PDB file of C-alpha atoms in Angstrom:
ATOM      1  CA  MET A   1       0.000   0.000   0.000  1.00  0.00           C
ATOM      2  CA  LEU A   2       2.820   2.385   0.838  1.00  0.00           C
ATOM      3  CA  SER A   3       4.464   1.694  -2.512  1.00  0.00           C
ATOM      4  CA  ILE A   4       1.182   2.455  -4.286  1.00  0.00           C
ATOM      5  CA  ILE A   5       0.850   5.741  -2.400  1.00  0.00           C
ATOM      6  CA  GLN A   6       4.416   6.670  -3.276  1.00  0.00           C
ATOM      7  CA  ALA A   7       3.850   5.739  -6.922  1.00  0.00           C
ATOM      8  CA  ALA A   8       0.658   7.802  -7.068  1.00  0.00           C
ATOM      9  CA  GLY A   9       2.496  10.978  -6.087  1.00  0.00           C
ATOM     10  CA  TRP A  10       1.362  13.942  -4.043  1.00  0.00           C
ATOM     11  CA  PRO A  11      -2.159  14.237  -5.598  1.00  0.00           C
ATOM     12  CA  ILE A  12      -3.242  11.142  -3.662  1.00  0.00           C
ATOM     13  CA  TRP A  13      -2.732  12.771  -0.257  1.00  0.00           C
ATOM     14  CA  PRO A  14      -5.964  14.822  -0.368  1.00  0.00           C
ATOM     15  CA  LEU A  15      -7.776  11.619  -1.338  1.00  0.00           C
ATOM     16  CA  LEU A  16      -6.249   9.812   1.635  1.00  0.00           C
ATOM     17  CA  ALA A  17      -7.448  12.596   3.916  1.00  0.00           C
ATOM     18  CA  CYS A  18     -10.944  12.312   2.398  1.00  0.00           C
ATOM     19  CA  SER A  19     -10.937   8.543   2.916  1.00  0.00           C
ATOM     20  CA  VAL A  20     -10.004   8.861   6.594  1.00  0.00           C
ATOM     21  CA  LEU A  21     -12.659  11.538   7.126  1.00  0.00           C
ATOM     22  CA  ALA A  22     -15.278   9.467   5.304  1.00  0.00           C
ATOM     23  CA  VAL A  23     -14.575   6.403   7.469  1.00  0.00           C
ATOM     24  CA  ALA A  24     -14.805   8.524  10.629  1.00  0.00           C
ATOM     25  CA  LEU A  25     -18.122  10.051   9.535  1.00  0.00           C
ATOM     26  CA  ILE A  26     -19.577   6.670   8.592  1.00  0.00           C
ATOM     27  CA  LEU A  27     -18.656   5.107  11.943  1.00  0.00           C
ATOM     28  CA  GLU A  28     -19.991   8.125  13.837  1.00  0.00           C
ATOM     29  CA  ARG A  29     -23.309   8.005  11.948  1.00  0.00           C
ATOM     30  CA  PHE A  30     -23.694   4.273  12.568  1.00  0.00           C
ATOM     31  CA  VAL A  31     -23.386   4.899  16.306  1.00  0.00           C
ATOM     32  CA  SER A  32     -25.567   8.031  16.380  1.00  0.00           C
ATOM     33  CA  LEU A  33     -28.369   6.597  14.224  1.00  0.00           C
ATOM     34  CA  LYS A  34     -29.007   3.478  16.273  1.00  0.00           C
ATOM     35  CA  VAL A  35     -32.693   2.825  16.862  1.00  0.00           C
ATOM     36  CA  SER A  36     -32.142   2.849  20.629  1.00  0.00           C
ATOM     37  CA  ARG A  37     -30.634   6.330  20.437  1.00  0.00           C
ATOM     38  CA  VAL A  38     -33.236   7.845  18.138  1.00  0.00           C
ATOM     39  CA  ALA A  39     -36.651   6.216  18.399  1.00  0.00           C
ATOM     40  CA  PRO A  40     -37.000   3.221  20.755  1.00  0.00           C
ATOM     41  CA  PRO A  41     -40.072   1.259  19.632  1.00  0.00           C
ATOM     42  CA  ASN A  42     -42.075   1.286  22.891  1.00  0.00           C
ATOM     43  CA  LEU A  43     -41.069   4.669  24.267  1.00  0.00           C
ATOM     44  CA  LEU A  44     -44.144   6.548  23.082  1.00  0.00           C
ATOM     45  CA  ASP A  45     -46.548   3.996  24.558  1.00  0.00           C
ATOM     46  CA  GLU A  46     -44.635   4.051  27.837  1.00  0.00           C
ATOM     47  CA  ALA A  47     -44.764   7.853  27.993  1.00  0.00           C
ATOM     48  CA  ILE A  48     -48.496   7.817  27.342  1.00  0.00           C
ATOM     49  CA  THR A  49     -49.036   5.122  29.983  1.00  0.00           C
ATOM     50  CA  VAL A  50     -46.999   6.975  32.599  1.00  0.00           C
ATOM     51  CA  SER A  51     -48.946  10.175  31.986  1.00  0.00           C
ATOM     52  CA  ALA A  52     -52.404   8.563  31.742  1.00  0.00           C
ATOM     53  CA  GLN A  53     -53.657  10.469  34.794  1.00  0.00           C
ATOM     54  CA  SER A  54     -51.277  13.410  35.144  1.00  0.00           C
ATOM     55  CA  THR A  55     -47.964  14.730  33.918  1.00  0.00           C
ATOM     56  CA  PRO A  56     -44.945  12.959  35.443  1.00  0.00           C
ATOM     57  CA  SER A  57     -42.483  14.580  37.812  1.00  0.00           C
ATOM     58  CA  ALA A  58     -39.506  16.645  36.692  1.00  0.00           C
ATOM     59  CA  GLU A  59     -37.139  13.740  37.392  1.00  0.00           C
ATOM     60  CA  VAL A  60     -39.094  11.414  35.121  1.00  0.00           C
ATOM     61  CA  VAL A  61     -39.218  14.066  32.410  1.00  0.00           C
ATOM     62  CA  GLN A  62     -35.455  14.525  32.651  1.00  0.00           C
ATOM     63  CA  GLN A  63     -34.871  10.777  32.338  1.00  0.00           C
ATOM     64  CA  LEU A  64     -37.163  10.707  29.320  1.00  0.00           C
ATOM     65  CA  GLU A  65     -35.249  13.565  27.706  1.00  0.00           C
ATOM     66  CA  GLN A  66     -31.937  11.750  28.142  1.00  0.00           C
ATOM     67  CA  ASN A  67     -33.316   8.470  26.800  1.00  0.00           C
ATOM     68  CA  SER A  68     -33.240   9.243  23.074  1.00  0.00           C
ATOM     69  CA  ALA A  69     -34.093  11.790  20.402  1.00  0.00           C
ATOM     70  CA  LEU A  70     -37.759  10.781  20.584  1.00  0.00           C
ATOM     71  CA  GLY A  71     -37.627  11.080  24.368  1.00  0.00           C
ATOM     72  CA  GLU A  72     -36.308  14.619  23.984  1.00  0.00           C
ATOM     73  CA  VAL A  73     -39.287  15.541  21.807  1.00  0.00           C
ATOM     74  CA  LEU A  74     -41.791  13.976  24.217  1.00  0.00           C
ATOM     75  CA  ALA A  75     -40.146  15.619  27.217  1.00  0.00           C
ATOM     76  CA  SER A  76     -40.563  19.038  25.605  1.00  0.00           C
ATOM     77  CA  GLY A  77     -44.333  18.453  25.541  1.00  0.00           C
ATOM     78  CA  PHE A  78     -44.384  17.525  29.214  1.00  0.00           C
ATOM     79  CA  ARG A  79     -42.331  20.595  30.094  1.00  0.00           C
ATOM     80  CA  ALA A  80     -44.634  22.902  28.145  1.00  0.00           C
ATOM     81  CA  LEU A  81     -47.621  21.460  29.987  1.00  0.00           C
ATOM     82  CA  ASN A  82     -45.918  21.655  33.401  1.00  0.00           C
ATOM     83  CA  GLN A  83     -44.929  25.278  32.856  1.00  0.00           C
ATOM     84  CA  ASN A  84     -48.403  26.287  31.729  1.00  0.00           C
ATOM     85  CA  PRO A  85     -51.178  23.773  32.443  1.00  0.00           C
ATOM     86  CA  ARG A  86     -53.601  25.967  30.467  1.00  0.00           C
ATOM     87  CA  CYS A  87     -51.460  26.315  27.366  1.00  0.00           C
ATOM     88  CA  SER A  88     -53.246  25.991  24.054  1.00  0.00           C
ATOM     89  CA  ASP A  89     -52.967  23.133  21.592  1.00  0.00           C
ATOM     90  CA  ASP A  90     -50.962  25.399  19.309  1.00  0.00           C
ATOM     91  CA  ASP A  91     -48.443  26.081  22.076  1.00  0.00           C
ATOM     92  CA  LEU A  92     -48.030  22.359  22.725  1.00  0.00           C
ATOM     93  CA  ARG A  93     -47.498  21.628  19.057  1.00  0.00           C
ATOM     94  CA  ALA A  94     -45.076  24.549  18.740  1.00  0.00           C
ATOM     95  CA  SER A  95     -42.991  23.178  21.609  1.00  0.00           C
ATOM     96  CA  LEU A  96     -42.901  19.696  20.071  1.00  0.00           C
ATOM     97  CA  GLU A  97     -42.101  21.066  16.610  1.00  0.00           C
ATOM     98  CA  GLY A  98     -39.309  23.299  17.894  1.00  0.00           C
ATOM     99  CA  THR A  99     -37.587  20.414  19.660  1.00  0.00           C
ATOM    100  CA  GLY A 100     -38.222  18.217  16.619  1.00  0.00           C
ATOM    101  CA  ARG A 101     -36.394  20.663  14.354  1.00  0.00           C
ATOM    102  CA  SER A 102     -33.415  20.670  16.725  1.00  0.00           C
ATOM    103  CA  VAL A 103     -33.375  16.858  16.765  1.00  0.00           C
ATOM    104  CA  ALA A 104     -33.679  16.722  12.970  1.00  0.00           C
ATOM    105  CA  ALA A 105     -30.638  18.962  12.619  1.00  0.00           C
ATOM    106  CA  ARG A 106     -28.628  16.588  14.822  1.00  0.00           C
ATOM    107  CA  LEU A 107     -29.761  13.543  12.874  1.00  0.00           C
ATOM    108  CA  GLU A 108     -28.683  15.174   9.615  1.00  0.00           C
ATOM    109  CA  LYS A 109     -25.323  16.186  11.051  1.00  0.00           C
ATOM    110  CA  SER A 110     -22.321  15.169   8.931  1.00  0.00           C
ATOM    111  CA  LEU A 111     -24.469  13.976   6.014  1.00  0.00           C
ATOM    112  CA  SER A 112     -23.587  17.040   3.962  1.00  0.00           C
ATOM    113  CA  ALA A 113     -19.880  16.432   4.653  1.00  0.00           C
ATOM    114  CA  LEU A 114     -20.199  12.823   3.501  1.00  0.00           C
ATOM    115  CA  ALA A 115     -22.035  13.948   0.360  1.00  0.00           C
ATOM    116  CA  THR A 116     -19.292  16.495  -0.305  1.00  0.00           C
ATOM    117  CA  ILE A 117     -16.630  13.794  -0.084  1.00  0.00           C
ATOM    118  CA  ALA A 118     -18.623  11.581  -2.462  1.00  0.00           C
ATOM    119  CA  SER A 119     -18.756  14.463  -4.955  1.00  0.00           C
ATOM    120  CA  ALA A 120     -15.221  15.768  -4.482  1.00  0.00           C
ATOM    121  CA  ALA A 121     -13.299  12.475  -4.504  1.00  0.00           C
ATOM    122  CA  PRO A 122     -13.767  11.794  -8.255  1.00  0.00           C
ATOM    123  CA  LEU A 123     -12.715  15.373  -9.001  1.00  0.00           C
ATOM    124  CA  LEU A 124      -9.586  14.958  -6.884  1.00  0.00           C
ATOM    125  CA  GLY A 125      -8.892  11.727  -8.739  1.00  0.00           C
ATOM    126  CA  LEU A 126      -9.364  13.575 -12.003  1.00  0.00           C
ATOM    127  CA  LEU A 127      -6.920  16.219 -10.813  1.00  0.00           C
ATOM    128  CA  GLY A 128      -4.362  13.497 -10.182  1.00  0.00           C
ATOM    129  CA  THR A 129      -5.062  12.103 -13.643  1.00  0.00           C
ATOM    130  CA  VAL A 130      -4.470  15.485 -15.250  1.00  0.00           C
ATOM    131  CA  ILE A 131      -1.223  15.916 -13.305  1.00  0.00           C
ATOM    132  CA  GLY A 132      -0.137  12.453 -14.435  1.00  0.00           C
ATOM    133  CA  MET A 133      -0.902  13.346 -18.035  1.00  0.00           C
ATOM    134  CA  ILE A 134       1.122  16.530 -17.674  1.00  0.00           C
ATOM    135  CA  GLU A 135       4.064  14.451 -16.450  1.00  0.00           C
ATOM    136  CA  ILE A 136       3.615  12.129 -19.416  1.00  0.00           C
ATOM    137  CA  PHE A 137       3.837  15.008 -21.844  1.00  0.00           C
ATOM    138  CA  GLY A 138       6.724  16.426 -19.854  1.00  0.00           C
ATOM    139  CA  SER A 139       8.585  13.168 -20.336  1.00  0.00           C
ATOM    140  CA  GLN A 140       8.856  13.931 -24.043  1.00  0.00           C
ATOM    141  CA  ALA A 141      12.382  15.262 -24.510  1.00  0.00           C
ATOM    142  CA  SER A 142      13.852  17.227 -27.336  1.00  0.00           C
ATOM    143  CA  GLY A 143      17.210  18.867 -27.286  1.00  0.00           C
ATOM    144  CA  PRO A 144      20.863  18.566 -28.335  1.00  0.00           C
ATOM    145  CA  GLY A 145      21.755  14.934 -28.873  1.00  0.00           C
ATOM    146  CA  VAL A 146      18.169  13.726 -28.362  1.00  0.00           C
ATOM    147  CA  ALA A 147      15.931  12.827 -31.256  1.00  0.00           C
ATOM    148  CA  THR A 148      12.773  14.884 -31.549  1.00  0.00           C
ATOM    149  CA  GLY A 149       9.821  13.018 -30.011  1.00  0.00           C
ATOM    150  CA  ALA A 150      12.029  10.733 -27.924  1.00  0.00           C
ATOM    151  CA  SER A 151      10.735  10.013 -24.475  1.00  0.00           C
ATOM    152  CA  ASN A 152      12.081   9.165 -21.069  1.00  0.00           C
ATOM    153  CA  PRO A 153      10.608   5.716 -20.234  1.00  0.00           C
ATOM    154  CA  ALA A 154      10.907   6.217 -16.475  1.00  0.00           C
ATOM    155  CA  LEU A 155       9.064   9.541 -16.506  1.00  0.00           C
ATOM    156  CA  LEU A 156       6.504   8.127 -18.910  1.00  0.00           C
ATOM    157  CA  ALA A 157       5.793   5.175 -16.613  1.00  0.00           C
ATOM    158  CA  HIS A 158       5.618   7.442 -13.566  1.00  0.00           C
ATOM    159  CA  GLY A 159       3.137   9.750 -15.270  1.00  0.00           C
ATOM    160  CA  ILE A 160       0.918   6.828 -16.249  1.00  0.00           C
ATOM    161  CA  SER A 161       1.002   5.409 -12.718  1.00  0.00           C
ATOM    162  CA  VAL A 162       0.070   8.786 -11.207  1.00  0.00           C
ATOM    163  CA  ALA A 163      -2.849   9.096 -13.611  1.00  0.00           C
ATOM    164  CA  LEU A 164      -4.215   5.591 -13.079  1.00  0.00           C
ATOM    165  CA  TYR A 165      -3.670   5.337  -9.325  1.00  0.00           C
ATOM    166  CA  ASN A 166      -5.388   8.653  -8.633  1.00  0.00           C
ATOM    167  CA  THR A 167      -8.329   7.846 -10.894  1.00  0.00           C
ATOM    168  CA  ALA A 168      -8.829   4.476  -9.215  1.00  0.00           C
ATOM    169  CA  PHE A 169      -8.387   5.807  -5.680  1.00  0.00           C
ATOM    170  CA  GLY A 170     -10.802   8.662  -6.319  1.00  0.00           C
ATOM    171  CA  LEU A 171     -13.481   6.156  -7.316  1.00  0.00           C
ATOM    172  CA  ILE A 172     -12.630   3.877  -4.387  1.00  0.00           C
ATOM    173  CA  VAL A 173     -13.282   6.769  -1.990  1.00  0.00           C
ATOM    174  CA  ALA A 174     -16.306   8.193  -3.806  1.00  0.00           C
ATOM    175  CA  ILE A 175     -18.373   5.047  -4.372  1.00  0.00           C
ATOM    176  CA  PRO A 176     -18.612   3.848  -0.727  1.00  0.00           C
ATOM    177  CA  SER A 177     -19.148   7.440   0.446  1.00  0.00           C
ATOM    178  CA  LEU A 178     -22.051   7.835  -1.954  1.00  0.00           C
ATOM    179  CA  ILE A 179     -23.560   4.490  -0.965  1.00  0.00           C
ATOM    180  CA  PHE A 180     -23.385   5.260   2.763  1.00  0.00           C
ATOM    181  CA  TRP A 181     -24.678   8.795   2.243  1.00  0.00           C
ATOM    182  CA  ARG A 182     -27.749   7.435   0.446  1.00  0.00           C
ATOM    183  CA  TYR A 183     -28.208   4.827   3.175  1.00  0.00           C
ATOM    184  CA  PHE A 184     -27.966   7.337   6.026  1.00  0.00           C
ATOM    185  CA  ARG A 185     -30.171   9.819   4.162  1.00  0.00           C
ATOM    186  CA  SER A 186     -32.965   7.267   3.801  1.00  0.00           C
ATOM    187  CA  ARG A 187     -32.523   6.198   7.423  1.00  0.00           C
ATOM    188  CA  VAL A 188     -32.765   9.767   8.686  1.00  0.00           C
ATOM    189  CA  ASP A 189     -35.865  10.386   6.557  1.00  0.00           C
ATOM    190  CA  ALA A 190     -37.499   7.305   8.072  1.00  0.00           C
ATOM    191  CA  TYR A 191     -36.618   8.492  11.575  1.00  0.00           C
ATOM    192  CA  LEU A 192     -38.012  11.956  10.907  1.00  0.00           C
ATOM    193  CA  LEU A 193     -41.298  10.462   9.740  1.00  0.00           C
ATOM    194  CA  THR A 194     -41.425   8.319  12.885  1.00  0.00           C
ATOM    195  CA  LEU A 195     -40.752  11.336  15.099  1.00  0.00           C
ATOM    196  CA  GLU A 196     -43.370  13.414  13.299  1.00  0.00           C
ATOM    197  CA  LEU A 197     -46.073  10.768  13.689  1.00  0.00           C
ATOM    198  CA  ALA A 198     -45.145  10.194  17.323  1.00  0.00           C
ATOM    199  CA  ALA A 199     -45.238  13.927  18.083  1.00  0.00           C
ATOM    200  CA  GLU A 200     -48.658  14.223  16.453  1.00  0.00           C
ATOM    201  CA  ARG A 201     -50.050  11.363  18.513  1.00  0.00           C
ATOM    202  CA  PHE A 202     -48.438  12.687  21.684  1.00  0.00           C
ATOM    203  CA  ALA A 203     -49.847  16.172  21.092  1.00  0.00           C
ATOM    204  CA  ARG A 204     -53.353  14.701  20.988  1.00  0.00           C
ATOM    205  CA  HIS A 205     -52.648  12.819  24.208  1.00  0.00           C
ATOM    206  CA  LEU A 206     -51.420  15.989  25.949  1.00  0.00           C
ATOM    207  CA  SER A 207     -54.499  17.884  24.786  1.00  0.00           C
ATOM    208  CA  GLN A 208     -56.747  15.269  26.401  1.00  0.00           C
ATOM    209  CA  LEU A 209     -54.591  15.264  29.527  1.00  0.00           C
ATOM    210  CA  ARG A 210     -54.861  19.041  29.784  1.00  0.00           C
ATOM    211  CA  LYS A 211     -58.640  18.852  29.691  1.00  0.00           C
TER     212      LYS A 211
END
């Protein structure tokens, strides 16, 4: 691997940096987008059951908030109701929606960076290809004692290796980044739909509890 990097020349270093960053972002998103950390399946039903008669205590609300992203949204509804038991339905929904937007921004964190890497890596590979082609043309020598059009085989081979290695490495970085970006994008969209439906159901529950 080290010999390949050395043969590819300096244009491959930005691609290496992109590959390391892409791997870090992918691992971080896998951890952050776990179901248990975003929308545990039974959390909404448990919150509704706990608050069947009245809003839970501040300690329970705090535990709910720290449970997951969905718990944070549900806790904001409890807090709005505790702060103003006579708040309107619009105020309850506004509190849930505001927290939901904050959660959505966290879920979408790093996705734009991963998409940028997927778009930029082929261009960086193309840059390395162009540089390799320039070295190939630069290997053509003409001067005293050298026949016109003669070439330096070593420089020619080096230019070809720079061009091919950078093209291949750019695609190697871009393709997985694009695949994982699409995967995380669809996963986040599914989570956002789940949170939206849960918030809508919970808002109706809080409205009945307030009455």
